[in-house]
CSV table of C-alpha atoms in Angstrom, one decimal:
chain,number,residue,atom,x,y,z
C,1,MET,CA,-4.1,-20.6,26.7
C,2,ASN,CA,-5.7,-24.1,26.1
C,3,GLN,CA,-5.5,-26.0,22.9
C,4,HIS,CA,-8.8,-24.7,21.6
C,5,ASP,CA,-7.7,-21.1,22.0
C,6,ARG,CA,-4.6,-21.6,19.8
C,7,LEU,CA,-4.5,-20.5,16.2
C,8,SER,CA,-3.6,-22.9,13.5
C,9,ARG,CA,-0.2,-22.6,11.7
C,10,PRO,CA,-1.8,-21.0,8.6
C,11,ALA,CA,-3.6,-18.5,10.8
C,12,VAL,CA,-0.5,-17.7,12.7
C,13,TRP,CA,1.4,-17.0,9.4
C,14,ALA,CA,-1.5,-14.9,8.2
C,15,LEU,CA,-1.5,-12.9,11.4
C,16,ILE,CA,2.3,-12.3,11.2
C,17,LEU,CA,2.3,-11.3,7.6
C,18,THR,CA,-0.7,-9.1,7.6
C,19,GLY,CA,0.3,-7.6,11.0
C,20,ALA,CA,3.8,-6.7,9.6
C,21,ALA,CA,2.1,-5.1,6.5
C,22,SER,CA,-0.3,-3.2,8.8
C,23,PHE,CA,2.6,-1.9,11.0
C,24,MET,CA,4.5,-0.5,7.9
C,25,ALA,CA,1.5,1.3,6.5
C,26,ALA,CA,0.3,2.7,9.9
C,27,LEU,CA,3.8,3.8,10.8
C,28,ASP,CA,4.1,5.8,7.6
C,29,ASN,CA,1.1,8.0,8.6
C,30,LEU,CA,3.0,9.7,11.4
C,31,VAL,CA,6.6,8.6,11.1
C,32,VAL,CA,7.3,11.5,8.7
C,33,THR,CA,5.9,14.2,11.1
C,34,THR,CA,9.0,14.4,13.3
C,35,ALA,CA,11.3,14.3,10.2
C,36,LEU,CA,9.7,17.4,8.5
C,37,PRO,CA,12.2,20.0,9.8
C,38,ALA,CA,15.1,17.8,8.7
C,39,ILE,CA,13.5,17.2,5.3
C,40,ARG,CA,12.9,20.9,4.9
C,41,ALA,CA,16.5,21.7,5.8
C,42,ASP,CA,17.9,19.1,3.4
C,43,LEU,CA,15.6,19.3,0.4
C,44,GLY,CA,14.2,22.8,0.8
C,45,GLY,CA,10.6,23.6,-0.1
C,46,LYS,CA,7.8,25.8,1.2
C,47,LEU,CA,5.1,25.0,3.7
C,48,GLU,CA,2.8,23.7,1.0
C,49,ASP,CA,5.6,21.2,0.0
C,50,LEU,CA,5.8,19.9,3.5
C,51,GLU,CA,2.0,19.5,3.5
C,52,TRP,CA,2.2,17.4,0.4
C,53,THR,CA,4.8,15.1,1.9
C,54,VAL,CA,2.0,14.1,4.3
C,55,ASN,CA,-1.1,14.6,2.1
C,56,ALA,CA,0.3,12.8,-0.9
C,57,TYR,CA,0.2,9.6,1.1
C,58,THR,CA,-3.0,10.0,3.0
C,59,LEU,CA,-5.0,11.3,0.0
C,60,THR,CA,-4.1,8.5,-2.4
C,61,PHE,CA,-4.6,6.0,0.4
C,62,ALA,CA,-8.0,7.4,1.2
C,63,VAL,CA,-9.5,7.6,-2.3
C,64,LEU,CA,-8.2,4.2,-3.5
C,65,LEU,CA,-9.0,2.2,-0.4
C,66,LEU,CA,-12.3,0.7,-1.4
C,67,PHE,CA,-11.1,0.4,-5.0
C,68,GLY,CA,-8.0,-1.6,-3.9
C,69,SER,CA,-10.2,-4.0,-2.0
C,70,ALA,CA,-12.5,-4.5,-5.0
C,71,LEU,CA,-9.4,-5.2,-7.2
C,72,GLY,CA,-8.4,-8.0,-4.8
C,73,ASP,CA,-11.9,-9.4,-4.8
C,74,ARG,CA,-11.9,-9.5,-8.6
C,75,PHE,CA,-8.4,-10.6,-9.5
C,76,GLY,CA,-7.2,-12.4,-6.4
C,77,ARG,CA,-6.6,-11.1,-2.9
C,78,ARG,CA,-3.1,-12.6,-2.4
C,79,ARG,CA,-2.0,-11.5,-5.8
C,80,LEU,CA,-3.1,-7.9,-5.3
C,81,PHE,CA,-1.8,-7.9,-1.7
C,82,MET,CA,1.6,-8.8,-3.0
C,83,ALA,CA,1.3,-6.2,-5.8
C,84,GLY,CA,0.4,-3.5,-3.2
C,85,LEU,CA,3.2,-4.6,-0.9
C,86,ALA,CA,5.8,-4.5,-3.8
C,87,THR,CA,4.6,-1.1,-4.8
C,88,PHE,CA,4.8,0.2,-1.3
C,89,THR,CA,8.3,-1.2,-0.8
C,90,ALA,CA,9.6,0.2,-4.1
C,91,ALA,CA,8.0,3.6,-3.4
C,92,SER,CA,9.7,3.6,0.0
C,93,ALA,CA,13.1,3.1,-1.6
C,94,ALA,CA,12.3,5.9,-4.1
C,95,ALA,CA,11.3,8.2,-1.3
C,96,ALA,CA,14.6,7.5,0.5
C,97,LEU,CA,16.5,8.2,-2.7
C,98,SER,CA,14.6,11.4,-3.6
C,99,PRO,CA,16.9,14.1,-4.9
C,100,GLY,CA,14.4,16.9,-4.2
C,101,ILE,CA,11.1,17.7,-2.6
C,102,ASP,CA,9.0,17.1,-5.7
C,103,ALA,CA,10.4,13.6,-6.1
C,104,LEU,CA,9.7,12.8,-2.5
C,105,ILE,CA,6.1,13.9,-2.9
C,106,ALA,CA,5.7,11.7,-5.9
C,107,ALA,CA,7.1,8.7,-4.1
C,108,ARG,CA,4.8,9.4,-1.1
C,109,ALA,CA,1.8,9.4,-3.5
C,110,VAL,CA,2.9,6.0,-4.9
C,111,GLN,CA,3.3,4.7,-1.4
C,112,GLY,CA,-0.3,5.6,-0.7
C,113,VAL,CA,-1.4,3.7,-3.8
C,114,GLY,CA,0.5,0.6,-2.6
C,115,ALA,CA,-1.0,0.9,0.9
C,116,ALA,CA,-4.5,1.4,-0.5
C,117,VAL,CA,-4.3,-2.0,-2.2
C,118,MET,CA,-2.3,-3.8,0.5
C,119,MET,CA,-4.1,-2.8,3.6
C,120,PRO,CA,-7.8,-3.7,3.1
C,121,LEU,CA,-6.7,-7.0,1.5
C,122,SER,CA,-4.5,-7.8,4.6
C,123,LEU,CA,-7.6,-7.8,6.7
C,124,THR,CA,-9.6,-9.9,4.2
C,125,LEU,CA,-6.7,-12.5,4.1
C,126,LEU,CA,-6.5,-12.6,7.9
C,127,ALA,CA,-10.3,-13.0,8.3
C,128,ALA,CA,-10.3,-15.9,5.7
C,129,ALA,CA,-7.4,-17.7,7.5
C,130,VAL,CA,-8.7,-17.5,11.0
C,131,PRO,CA,-11.8,-19.6,12.1
C,132,ALA,CA,-14.8,-17.5,13.2
C,133,ALA,CA,-14.4,-18.6,16.8
C,134,ARG,CA,-10.8,-17.2,17.0
C,135,ARG,CA,-11.3,-14.2,14.8
C,136,GLY,CA,-11.9,-11.7,17.6
C,137,MET,CA,-8.5,-12.6,19.2
C,138,ALA,CA,-6.7,-12.4,15.9
C,139,LEU,CA,-8.3,-9.0,15.0
C,140,GLY,CA,-7.5,-7.7,18.5
C,141,ILE,CA,-3.8,-8.5,18.0
C,142,TYR,CA,-3.9,-7.0,14.5
C,143,GLY,CA,-5.4,-3.8,15.9
C,144,ALA,CA,-2.8,-3.7,18.7
C,145,VAL,CA,0.0,-3.9,16.1
C,146,GLY,CA,-1.4,-0.9,14.3
C,147,GLY,CA,-1.8,1.0,17.6
C,148,LEU,CA,1.8,0.2,18.4
C,149,ALA,CA,2.9,1.6,15.0
C,150,VAL,CA,1.1,4.9,15.5
C,151,ALA,CA,2.2,5.2,19.1
C,152,SER,CA,5.9,4.7,18.2
C,153,GLY,CA,5.7,6.5,14.8
C,154,PRO,CA,6.9,10.0,16.0
C,155,LEU,CA,9.6,8.4,18.2
C,156,ILE,CA,10.9,6.0,15.5
C,157,GLY,CA,10.9,8.9,13.0
C,158,GLY,CA,12.7,11.2,15.4
C,159,SER,CA,15.3,8.6,16.4
C,160,LEU,CA,16.2,7.6,12.9
C,161,THR,CA,16.3,11.2,11.7
C,162,GLU,CA,18.5,12.3,14.6
C,163,HIS,CA,20.9,9.4,14.8
C,164,ILE,CA,21.1,8.3,11.1
C,165,SER,CA,19.2,10.4,8.6
C,166,TRP,CA,15.6,11.2,7.6
C,167,GLN,CA,15.9,8.9,4.6
C,168,TRP,CA,16.0,5.9,7.0
C,169,ILE,CA,12.3,6.4,7.9
C,170,PHE,CA,11.7,5.1,4.4
C,171,TRP,CA,14.6,2.6,4.1
C,172,LEU,CA,13.2,0.9,7.2
C,173,ASN,CA,10.3,-0.4,5.0
C,174,VAL,CA,12.5,-2.0,2.3
C,175,PRO,CA,14.0,-5.1,4.1
C,176,ILE,CA,10.6,-5.8,5.8
C,177,GLY,CA,8.8,-5.6,2.4
C,178,LEU,CA,11.4,-7.8,0.7
C,179,ALA,CA,11.1,-10.4,3.4
C,180,LEU,CA,7.3,-10.4,3.4
C,181,LEU,CA,6.9,-10.9,-0.4
C,182,PRO,CA,8.1,-14.5,-0.7
C,183,LEU,CA,6.5,-15.5,2.6
C,184,ALA,CA,3.2,-14.1,1.4
C,185,ARG,CA,3.5,-16.2,-1.8
C,186,LEU,CA,4.2,-19.4,0.2
C,187,ARG,CA,2.0,-18.9,3.3
C,188,LEU,CA,-1.1,-17.1,2.2
C,189,ALA,CA,-4.0,-18.8,0.4
C,190,GLU,CA,-5.5,-17.2,-2.7
C,191,SER,CA,-9.1,-16.3,-2.8
C,192,THR,CA,-11.6,-14.1,-4.8
C,193,ALA,CA,-15.1,-12.9,-4.4
C,194,PRO,CA,-17.6,-14.2,-7.0
C,195,ASN,CA,-19.4,-11.7,-9.1
C,196,SER,CA,-17.4,-8.8,-7.7
C,197,ARG,CA,-17.5,-5.5,-9.8
C,198,LEU,CA,-15.2,-2.5,-10.0
C,199,ASP,CA,-16.7,1.0,-9.7
C,200,VAL,CA,-14.2,2.8,-12.0
C,201,PRO,CA,-16.4,5.9,-12.5
C,202,GLY,CA,-16.9,6.3,-8.8
C,203,THR,CA,-13.2,6.0,-8.1
C,204,LEU,CA,-12.3,8.6,-10.8
C,205,LEU,CA,-15.0,11.0,-9.5
C,206,ILE,CA,-13.9,10.9,-5.8
C,207,SER,CA,-10.2,10.8,-6.6
C,208,GLY,CA,-10.4,13.9,-8.9
C,209,GLY,CA,-12.7,15.7,-6.5
C,210,LEU,CA,-10.7,15.3,-3.4
C,211,PHE,CA,-7.4,16.1,-5.2
C,212,GLY,CA,-8.9,19.3,-6.5
C,213,ILE,CA,-10.2,20.4,-3.1
C,214,VAL,CA,-6.9,19.6,-1.3
C,215,TYR,CA,-4.9,21.2,-4.0
C,216,GLY,CA,-6.9,24.4,-3.7
C,217,LEU,CA,-6.5,24.5,0.1
C,218,VAL,CA,-2.8,23.8,0.1
C,219,ASN,CA,-2.0,26.4,-2.5
C,220,ALA,CA,-4.4,29.1,-1.4
C,221,ASN,CA,-1.9,31.2,0.6
C,222,ALA,CA,0.8,30.9,-2.0
C,223,HIS,CA,-1.3,31.9,-5.0
C,224,GLY,CA,-4.2,33.7,-3.4
C,225,TRP,CA,-7.8,32.4,-2.8
C,226,THR,CA,-9.1,34.1,-5.9
C,227,SER,CA,-6.3,32.9,-8.2
C,228,ALA,CA,-7.3,30.7,-11.2
C,229,PRO,CA,-5.5,27.5,-10.0
C,230,VAL,CA,-7.0,27.7,-6.5
C,231,LEU,CA,-10.5,28.5,-7.7
C,232,THR,CA,-10.4,25.9,-10.4
C,233,GLY,CA,-9.3,23.3,-7.9
C,234,LEU,CA,-11.9,24.1,-5.3
C,235,ILE,CA,-14.8,24.5,-7.8
C,236,ALA,CA,-14.0,21.5,-10.0
C,237,GLY,CA,-13.2,19.4,-7.0
C,238,SER,CA,-16.5,20.2,-5.3
C,239,ALA,CA,-18.4,19.5,-8.6
C,240,LEU,CA,-16.7,16.1,-8.9
C,241,VAL,CA,-17.5,15.2,-5.3
C,242,GLY,CA,-21.1,16.2,-6.0
C,243,GLY,CA,-21.0,13.9,-9.0
C,244,PHE,CA,-19.7,11.1,-6.8
C,245,ILE,CA,-22.6,11.6,-4.4
C,246,HIS,CA,-25.1,11.5,-7.3
C,247,HIS,CA,-23.4,8.4,-8.6
C,248,GLY,CA,-23.7,6.8,-5.1
C,249,PHE,CA,-27.4,7.3,-5.1
C,250,HIS,CA,-28.2,6.2,-8.7
C,251,ASN,CA,-25.6,3.6,-9.7
C,252,ALA,CA,-26.6,-0.1,-9.2
C,253,ASN,CA,-23.3,-1.1,-7.5
C,254,PRO,CA,-21.4,2.0,-6.2
C,255,MET,CA,-18.3,1.8,-4.2
C,256,LEU,CA,-20.1,3.8,-1.5
C,257,PRO,CA,-23.9,3.5,-1.4
C,258,MET,CA,-25.3,6.9,-0.3
C,259,ARG,CA,-28.4,5.2,1.1
C,260,LEU,CA,-26.3,4.3,4.1
C,261,PHE,CA,-26.1,8.0,5.1
C,262,ARG,CA,-29.9,8.1,5.5
C,263,ASP,CA,-29.3,6.5,8.9
C,264,ARG,CA,-28.6,9.3,11.4
C,265,GLY,CA,-26.2,7.1,13.4
C,266,PHE,CA,-24.2,6.3,10.2
C,267,PHE,CA,-24.2,9.9,9.1
C,268,GLY,CA,-23.2,11.2,12.6
C,269,ILE,CA,-20.4,8.8,13.3
C,270,ASN,CA,-18.8,9.3,9.8
C,271,LEU,CA,-19.0,13.0,9.9
C,272,ALA,CA,-17.7,13.0,13.5
C,273,SER,CA,-14.8,10.8,12.4
C,274,LEU,CA,-13.9,13.1,9.5
C,275,LEU,CA,-13.9,16.2,11.8
C,276,MET,CA,-11.9,14.4,14.5
C,277,TYR,CA,-9.1,13.6,12.1
C,278,LEU,CA,-9.3,17.1,10.6
C,279,GLY,CA,-8.6,18.6,14.0
C,280,MET,CA,-6.2,16.0,15.4
C,281,PHE,CA,-4.0,15.2,12.4
C,282,GLY,CA,-3.7,18.9,11.3
C,283,SER,CA,-2.7,19.8,14.9
C,284,ILE,CA,0.0,17.0,15.1
C,285,PHE,CA,1.4,18.3,11.8
C,286,LEU,CA,2.1,21.7,13.4
C,287,LEU,CA,2.9,20.6,17.0
C,288,SER,CA,5.5,18.1,16.0
C,289,GLN,CA,7.4,20.9,14.2
C,290,PHE,CA,6.8,23.3,17.1
C,291,LEU,CA,8.5,21.0,19.5
C,292,GLN,CA,11.7,21.0,17.4
C,293,GLY,CA,11.7,24.4,15.7
C,294,VAL,CA,10.5,26.5,18.6
C,295,ALA,CA,10.9,24.5,21.8
C,296,GLY,CA,14.3,23.3,20.7
C,297,TYR,CA,14.0,19.6,21.2
C,298,SER,CA,15.9,17.1,19.0
C,299,PRO,CA,13.8,14.8,16.8
C,300,THR,CA,14.1,11.9,19.3
C,301,GLN,CA,13.2,14.2,22.2
C,302,ALA,CA,10.2,15.5,20.3
C,303,GLY,CA,9.0,12.0,19.5
C,304,LEU,CA,9.3,11.0,23.2
C,305,ARG,CA,7.4,14.1,24.3
C,306,MET,CA,4.5,13.2,21.9
C,307,LEU,CA,4.0,9.8,23.5
C,308,PRO,CA,1.5,11.0,26.2
C,309,TRP,CA,-0.8,11.7,23.2
C,310,THR,CA,0.0,9.1,20.6
C,311,GLY,CA,0.8,6.3,23.1
C,312,MET,CA,-2.2,6.7,25.3
C,313,ALA,CA,-4.3,4.3,23.2
C,314,VAL,CA,-2.4,1.3,24.5
C,315,ILE,CA,-3.7,2.0,28.0
C,316,VAL,CA,-7.1,3.7,27.5
C,317,ALA,CA,-8.5,1.9,24.4
C,318,PRO,CA,-9.3,-1.4,26.2
C,319,ILE,CA,-11.0,0.5,29.0
C,320,ALA,CA,-13.0,2.4,26.4
C,321,GLY,CA,-14.2,-0.9,24.9
C,322,ILE,CA,-15.4,-2.1,28.4
C,323,LEU,CA,-17.1,1.2,29.1
C,324,SER,CA,-18.9,1.2,25.8
C,325,ASP,CA,-20.2,-2.3,26.5
C,326,ARG,CA,-21.6,-1.3,29.8
C,327,ILE,CA,-23.0,2.2,29.2
C,328,GLY,CA,-23.3,2.3,25.4
C,329,GLY,CA,-21.1,3.8,22.7
C,330,ARG,CA,-22.5,7.3,22.5
C,331,PRO,CA,-21.5,8.7,25.9
C,332,VAL,CA,-18.0,7.3,25.5
C,333,VAL,CA,-17.6,8.7,22.0
C,334,VAL,CA,-18.9,12.1,23.0
C,335,ALA,CA,-16.7,12.2,26.0
C,336,GLY,CA,-13.6,11.3,23.9
C,337,LEU,CA,-14.3,14.0,21.4
C,338,ALA,CA,-15.0,16.6,24.1
C,339,LEU,CA,-11.6,15.8,25.8
C,340,GLN,CA,-9.8,15.9,22.5
C,341,ALA,CA,-11.3,19.4,21.8
C,342,ILE,CA,-10.4,20.6,25.3
C,343,GLY,CA,-6.8,19.3,24.8
C,344,LEU,CA,-6.4,21.2,21.6
C,345,GLY,CA,-7.9,24.3,23.2
C,346,TRP,CA,-5.5,23.9,26.1
C,347,PHE,CA,-2.6,23.8,23.7
C,348,ALA,CA,-3.8,27.0,22.0
C,349,MET,CA,-4.1,28.8,25.4
C,350,VAL,CA,-0.6,27.9,26.7
C,351,LEU,CA,1.5,27.9,23.6
C,352,SER,CA,4.2,30.6,23.5
C,353,PRO,CA,7.8,30.7,22.3
C,354,ASP,CA,9.1,29.9,25.8
C,355,VAL,CA,6.4,27.5,27.0
C,356,SER,CA,7.6,24.7,29.1
C,357,TYR,CA,6.9,21.0,28.5
C,358,ALA,CA,5.2,20.8,31.9
C,359,ALA,CA,2.7,23.4,30.7
C,360,GLN,CA,2.0,21.3,27.6
C,361,LEU,CA,1.7,18.0,29.4
C,362,PRO,CA,-1.9,18.3,30.5
C,363,ALA,CA,-3.0,19.1,26.9
C,364,LEU,CA,-1.0,16.0,25.7
C,365,VAL,CA,-2.6,13.7,28.2
C,366,LEU,CA,-6.1,15.1,27.6
C,367,SER,CA,-5.7,14.7,23.9
C,368,GLY,CA,-4.4,11.2,24.2
C,369,ILE,CA,-7.3,10.1,26.5
C,370,GLY,CA,-9.8,11.7,24.3
C,371,MET,CA,-8.5,10.1,21.1
C,372,SER,CA,-8.4,6.7,22.8
C,373,LEU,CA,-11.9,7.0,24.2
C,374,PHE,CA,-13.2,7.8,20.7
C,375,PHE,CA,-11.8,5.1,18.3
C,376,ALA,CA,-12.8,1.7,19.6
C,377,PRO,CA,-16.4,2.7,20.6
C,378,ALA,CA,-16.7,4.6,17.3
C,379,ASN,CA,-16.0,1.5,15.3
C,380,ASN,CA,-18.6,-0.5,17.3
C,381,VAL,CA,-21.2,2.2,16.9
C,382,LEU,CA,-20.5,2.3,13.2
C,383,MET,CA,-21.0,-1.4,12.8
C,384,SER,CA,-24.3,-1.2,14.7
C,385,THR,CA,-25.8,1.3,12.2
C,386,VAL,CA,-25.7,-1.1,9.2
C,387,THR,CA,-26.8,-4.6,8.3
C,388,PRO,CA,-24.1,-7.4,8.1
C,389,ALA,CA,-24.2,-7.3,4.3
C,390,ASP,CA,-23.1,-3.6,4.4
C,391,GLN,CA,-20.5,-3.8,7.1
C,392,GLY,CA,-17.5,-4.1,4.7
C,393,LYS,CA,-18.4,-1.1,2.7
C,394,ALA,CA,-19.4,0.9,5.8
C,395,SER,CA,-16.1,0.2,7.6
C,396,GLY,CA,-14.0,0.9,4.5
C,397,ALA,CA,-15.9,4.2,3.9
C,398,ASN,CA,-15.4,5.3,7.5
C,399,ASN,CA,-11.6,4.7,7.3
C,400,ALA,CA,-11.5,6.5,3.9
C,401,LEU,CA,-13.3,9.5,5.4
C,402,ARG,CA,-10.8,9.5,8.3
C,403,GLU,CA,-7.9,9.6,5.9
C,404,VAL,CA,-9.7,12.4,4.0
C,405,GLY,CA,-10.2,14.3,7.2
C,406,GLY,CA,-6.5,14.0,8.0
C,407,ALA,CA,-5.5,15.4,4.5
C,408,LEU,CA,-8.0,18.2,4.9
C,409,GLY,CA,-6.8,18.9,8.4
C,410,VAL,CA,-3.2,19.3,7.3
C,411,ALA,CA,-4.3,21.6,4.4
C,412,ILE,CA,-6.7,23.8,6.4
C,413,LEU,CA,-4.7,24.2,9.5
C,414,ALA,CA,-1.5,24.8,7.6
C,415,SER,CA,-3.3,27.4,5.5
C,416,VAL,CA,-4.4,29.2,8.7
C,417,PHE,CA,-0.8,28.9,10.0
C,418,SER,CA,0.6,30.4,6.8
C,419,ALA,CA,-1.9,33.3,6.9
C,420,ARG,CA,-1.1,34.3,10.5
C,421,GLY,CA,2.6,33.3,10.9
C,422,GLY,CA,5.4,31.4,9.4
C,423,TYR,CA,8.8,29.8,9.9
C,424,GLU,CA,10.8,33.1,10.2
C,425,THR,CA,11.1,33.3,14.0
C,426,PRO,CA,9.8,31.3,17.0
C,427,ARG,CA,7.2,34.1,17.6
C,428,ALA,CA,6.0,33.9,14.0
C,429,PHE,CA,5.7,30.1,14.2
C,430,THR,CA,3.7,30.4,17.5
C,431,ASP,CA,1.5,33.2,16.1
C,432,GLY,CA,0.5,30.9,13.2
C,433,THR,CA,0.1,27.8,15.2
C,434,VAL,CA,-2.3,29.2,17.9
C,435,PRO,CA,-5.2,30.2,15.6
C,436,ALA,CA,-4.7,26.9,13.7
C,437,LEU,CA,-5.1,25.0,16.9
C,438,TRP,CA,-8.3,26.9,17.8
C,439,ILE,CA,-9.7,25.8,14.4
C,440,GLY,CA,-8.7,22.2,15.1
C,441,ALA,CA,-10.4,22.4,18.6
C,442,ALA,CA,-13.5,23.8,17.0
C,443,ALA,CA,-13.7,21.0,14.4
C,444,VAL,CA,-13.4,18.3,17.1
C,445,ALA,CA,-16.0,20.2,19.3
C,446,LEU,CA,-18.4,20.1,16.3
C,447,ALA,CA,-17.7,16.4,16.0
C,448,ALA,CA,-18.8,16.0,19.6
C,449,GLY,CA,-22.0,17.8,18.9
C,450,LEU,CA,-22.6,15.5,15.8
C,451,ALA,CA,-22.0,12.5,18.0
C,452,LEU,CA,-25.1,13.4,20.0
C,453,LEU,CA,-27.0,12.3,16.9
C,454,LEU,CA,-26.0,8.7,17.6
C,455,PRO,CA,-28.9,6.5,18.9
C,456,ARG,CA,-28.9,5.9,22.6
C,457,ARG,CA,-29.1,2.2,22.1
C,458,THR,CA,-27.5,0.3,19.2
C,459,ARG,CA,-28.6,-3.0,17.7
C,460,THR,CA,-26.1,-5.8,17.7
C,461,ALA,CA,-24.7,-6.6,14.3
C,462,THR,CA,-23.2,-9.9,13.7
C,463,ALA,CA,-20.0,-9.8,11.6
C,464,PRO,CA,-20.1,-11.7,8.3
C,465,GLU,CA,-17.7,-14.5,7.8
C,466,ALA,CA,-15.7,-12.6,5.2
C,467,PRO,CA,-16.3,-8.9,4.8
C,468,ASP,CA,-16.8,-7.9,1.1
C,469,ALA,CA,-14.7,-4.7,1.4
C,470,PRO,CA,-12.9,-4.6,4.7
C,471,ASP,CA,-11.3,-1.5,5.9
C,472,ALA,CA,-7.7,-0.5,6.4
C,473,PRO,CA,-6.3,0.9,9.6
C,474,ALA,CA,-6.9,4.5,10.1
C,475,PRO,CA,-4.0,7.2,10.8
C,476,VAL,CA,-4.5,6.2,14.5
C,477,PRO,CA,-5.6,2.6,14.8
C,478,VAL,CA,-6.1,1.2,18.3
C,479,PRO,CA,-6.2,-2.2,20.0
C,480,LEU,CA,-9.6,-3.7,19.8
C,481,PRO,CA,-11.6,-5.7,22.3
C,482,ALA,CA,-11.4,-9.3,21.3
C,483,LYS,CA,-15.2,-9.8,21.4
C,484,THR,CA,-15.9,-7.2,18.7
C,485,PRO,CA,-14.3,-8.5,15.5
C,486,ALA,CA,-16.6,-6.3,13.4
C,487,ALA,CA,-15.0,-3.2,14.9
C,488,ARG,CA,-12.4,-3.1,12.2
């Protein structure tokens, strides 16, 4: 690396601090999955309680993502980044100290609030600290750190759970957060966005709407689909989401301008992303428990056996970026979704109480390749569907929809699992998991069909110097090609 390729000292500090924050938040998307059986054994709780230990984080993260970015633009990005980091760190300690499952769910929700403020601002602060000529390299490293966190999440969670205790998946964040806070105050520059506005009505509408829908789905089997709490949640939630869509069309400065969805490429890639996460994240929620509760692996062994899926991005994502540059994003995205759907379908066909790991391995590899082929080209396709002025909101909205898809996936697939099986015996667990995996495979296959809506050729979109509302890493971020800084 010659002198012109090196980052300045402030840029290096920004990369270290924002990368470490990204690692923590991305890790907490999947680190809890391999700890779920231990949490259930220690704190008790039903299936819907386990769902909320995952969804409480992803849901608050998703619905407050764009609002967190706007808060930083208005009141100071460094100040709000530190506030989000402090909230995330304190909530991690509260999760580790939780005396019961309800307290753990509450702490996870507060963790999501902290991440929603911290994560988009980490990207803004990094973009501001790095010169435009070096930004691609810096964002590539930033994305690789997030990819490493996701790849290692099940393994780290399993190892800590097995060799120390499940509480340490949360204690791990505390010393990192405490070390980052004073360094952020000393090493990051403060900045704001002139004339920035907060969309409080939009935030309240989408937050209440998504909570109502997920609440109804999570509790449907426990209370019945026609019970008053479930029907109220589903109907009121849908009405509030409808109000958010209306608000996005008619408000002068909405957090998500609905006019963007008039572009078929933007509509297609966002709906495909939501369905991809619905099928993938919901499946990981069940399969990580299957590996321990039915296949009999320890938490560490289960985390290691998930690596052909979660870790494949480190190998395949750079290849996916090269392929999309040469042949266009649409065929790579469609191929990735198709392979992910086939992988989930393969799981559904081979799963049984006595299935061997060798029989599951092809499904793990196919799912990992498919996931990795999807993400980097999908980000580039997304950026090509909007003008530079809208790239910040577009990328933030896409990542919020991915998080929403993950929350819905856990709720829907767990609902199918509960209706057809349960935790009573290995056979009951398998009987519930198989139809849930078919639903997941169908959702990702539908996403592949929607990806065919993407334009054959995409226009080149130049990234703005400082995105107005940059996105946060999704549940499965990947290393990015250095020449596509707008991809994140």
